CSV table of C-alpha atoms in Angstrom, one decimal:
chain,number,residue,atom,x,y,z
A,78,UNK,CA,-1.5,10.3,10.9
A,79,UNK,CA,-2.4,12.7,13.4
A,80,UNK,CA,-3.9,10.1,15.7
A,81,UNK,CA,-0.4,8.4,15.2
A,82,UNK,CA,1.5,11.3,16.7
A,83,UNK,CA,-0.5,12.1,19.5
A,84,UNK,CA,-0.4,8.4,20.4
A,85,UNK,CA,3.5,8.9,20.5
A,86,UNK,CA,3.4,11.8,21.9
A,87,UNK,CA,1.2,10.7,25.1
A,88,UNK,CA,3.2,7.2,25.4
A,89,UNK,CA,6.4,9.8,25.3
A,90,UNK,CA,4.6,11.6,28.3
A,91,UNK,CA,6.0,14.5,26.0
A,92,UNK,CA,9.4,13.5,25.2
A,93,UNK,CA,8.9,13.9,21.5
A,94,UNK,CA,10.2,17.4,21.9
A,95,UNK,CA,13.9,16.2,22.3
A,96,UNK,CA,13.6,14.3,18.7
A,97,UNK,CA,15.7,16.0,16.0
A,98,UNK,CA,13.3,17.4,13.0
A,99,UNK,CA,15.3,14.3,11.2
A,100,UNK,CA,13.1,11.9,13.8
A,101,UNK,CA,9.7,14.2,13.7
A,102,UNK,CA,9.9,13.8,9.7
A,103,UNK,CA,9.5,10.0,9.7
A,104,UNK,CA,6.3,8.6,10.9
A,105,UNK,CA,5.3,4.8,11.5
A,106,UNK,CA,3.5,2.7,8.7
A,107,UNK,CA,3.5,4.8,6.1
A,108,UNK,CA,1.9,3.3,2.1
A,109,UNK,CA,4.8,1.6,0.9
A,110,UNK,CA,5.0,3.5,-2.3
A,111,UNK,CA,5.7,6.4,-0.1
A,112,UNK,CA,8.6,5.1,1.7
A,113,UNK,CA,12.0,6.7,0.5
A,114,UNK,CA,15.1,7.7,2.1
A,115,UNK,CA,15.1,10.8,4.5
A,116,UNK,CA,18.0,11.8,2.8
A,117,UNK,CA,16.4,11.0,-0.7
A,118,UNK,CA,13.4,13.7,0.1
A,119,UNK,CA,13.5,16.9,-1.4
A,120,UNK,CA,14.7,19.8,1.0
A,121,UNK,CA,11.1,21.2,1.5
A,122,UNK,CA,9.1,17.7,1.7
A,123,UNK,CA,11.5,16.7,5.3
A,124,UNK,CA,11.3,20.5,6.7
A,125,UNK,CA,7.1,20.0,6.0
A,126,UNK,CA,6.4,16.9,7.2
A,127,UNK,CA,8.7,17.5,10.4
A,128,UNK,CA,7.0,20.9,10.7
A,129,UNK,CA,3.5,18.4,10.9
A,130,UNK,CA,4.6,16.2,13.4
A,131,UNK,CA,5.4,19.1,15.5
A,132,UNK,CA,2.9,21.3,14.8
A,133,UNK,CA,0.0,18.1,16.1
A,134,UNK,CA,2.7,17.4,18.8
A,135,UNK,CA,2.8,20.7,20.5
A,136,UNK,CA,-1.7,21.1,20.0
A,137,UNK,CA,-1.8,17.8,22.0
A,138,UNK,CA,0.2,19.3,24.4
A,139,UNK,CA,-1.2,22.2,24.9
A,140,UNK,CA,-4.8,21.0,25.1
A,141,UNK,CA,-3.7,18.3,28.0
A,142,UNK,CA,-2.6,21.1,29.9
A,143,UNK,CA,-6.0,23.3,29.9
């Protein structure tokens, strides 16, 4: 997953940091008997996995600028 998001995030050249935590919660291909609804997720699952994405996001950014 994390090799997903700094894919996007390179592609992006960075623009992932305009996506809403909505957008930075859903990530590509996931195992089908993980797929629900954004708004079907519990409160606490959509703020953690949109706190992942941009947690990895803003590391891969970081290290490209060193």
């Amino acid at each position: 997953m994390c090799g997903q998001i700094r894919d996007f995030v390179r592609v992006s050249s960075g623009a992932t940091a305009k996506l809403s935590r909505e957008q930075t919660g859903r990530f590509d291909d996931p195992k089908p008997s993980y797929v629900a609804d954004w708004d079907a997720l519990p409160r606490w699952q959509q703020e953690t996995d949109a706190d992942i994405f941009e947690y990895v996001a803003a590391s891969w950014l970081a290290e490209r600028r060193r």
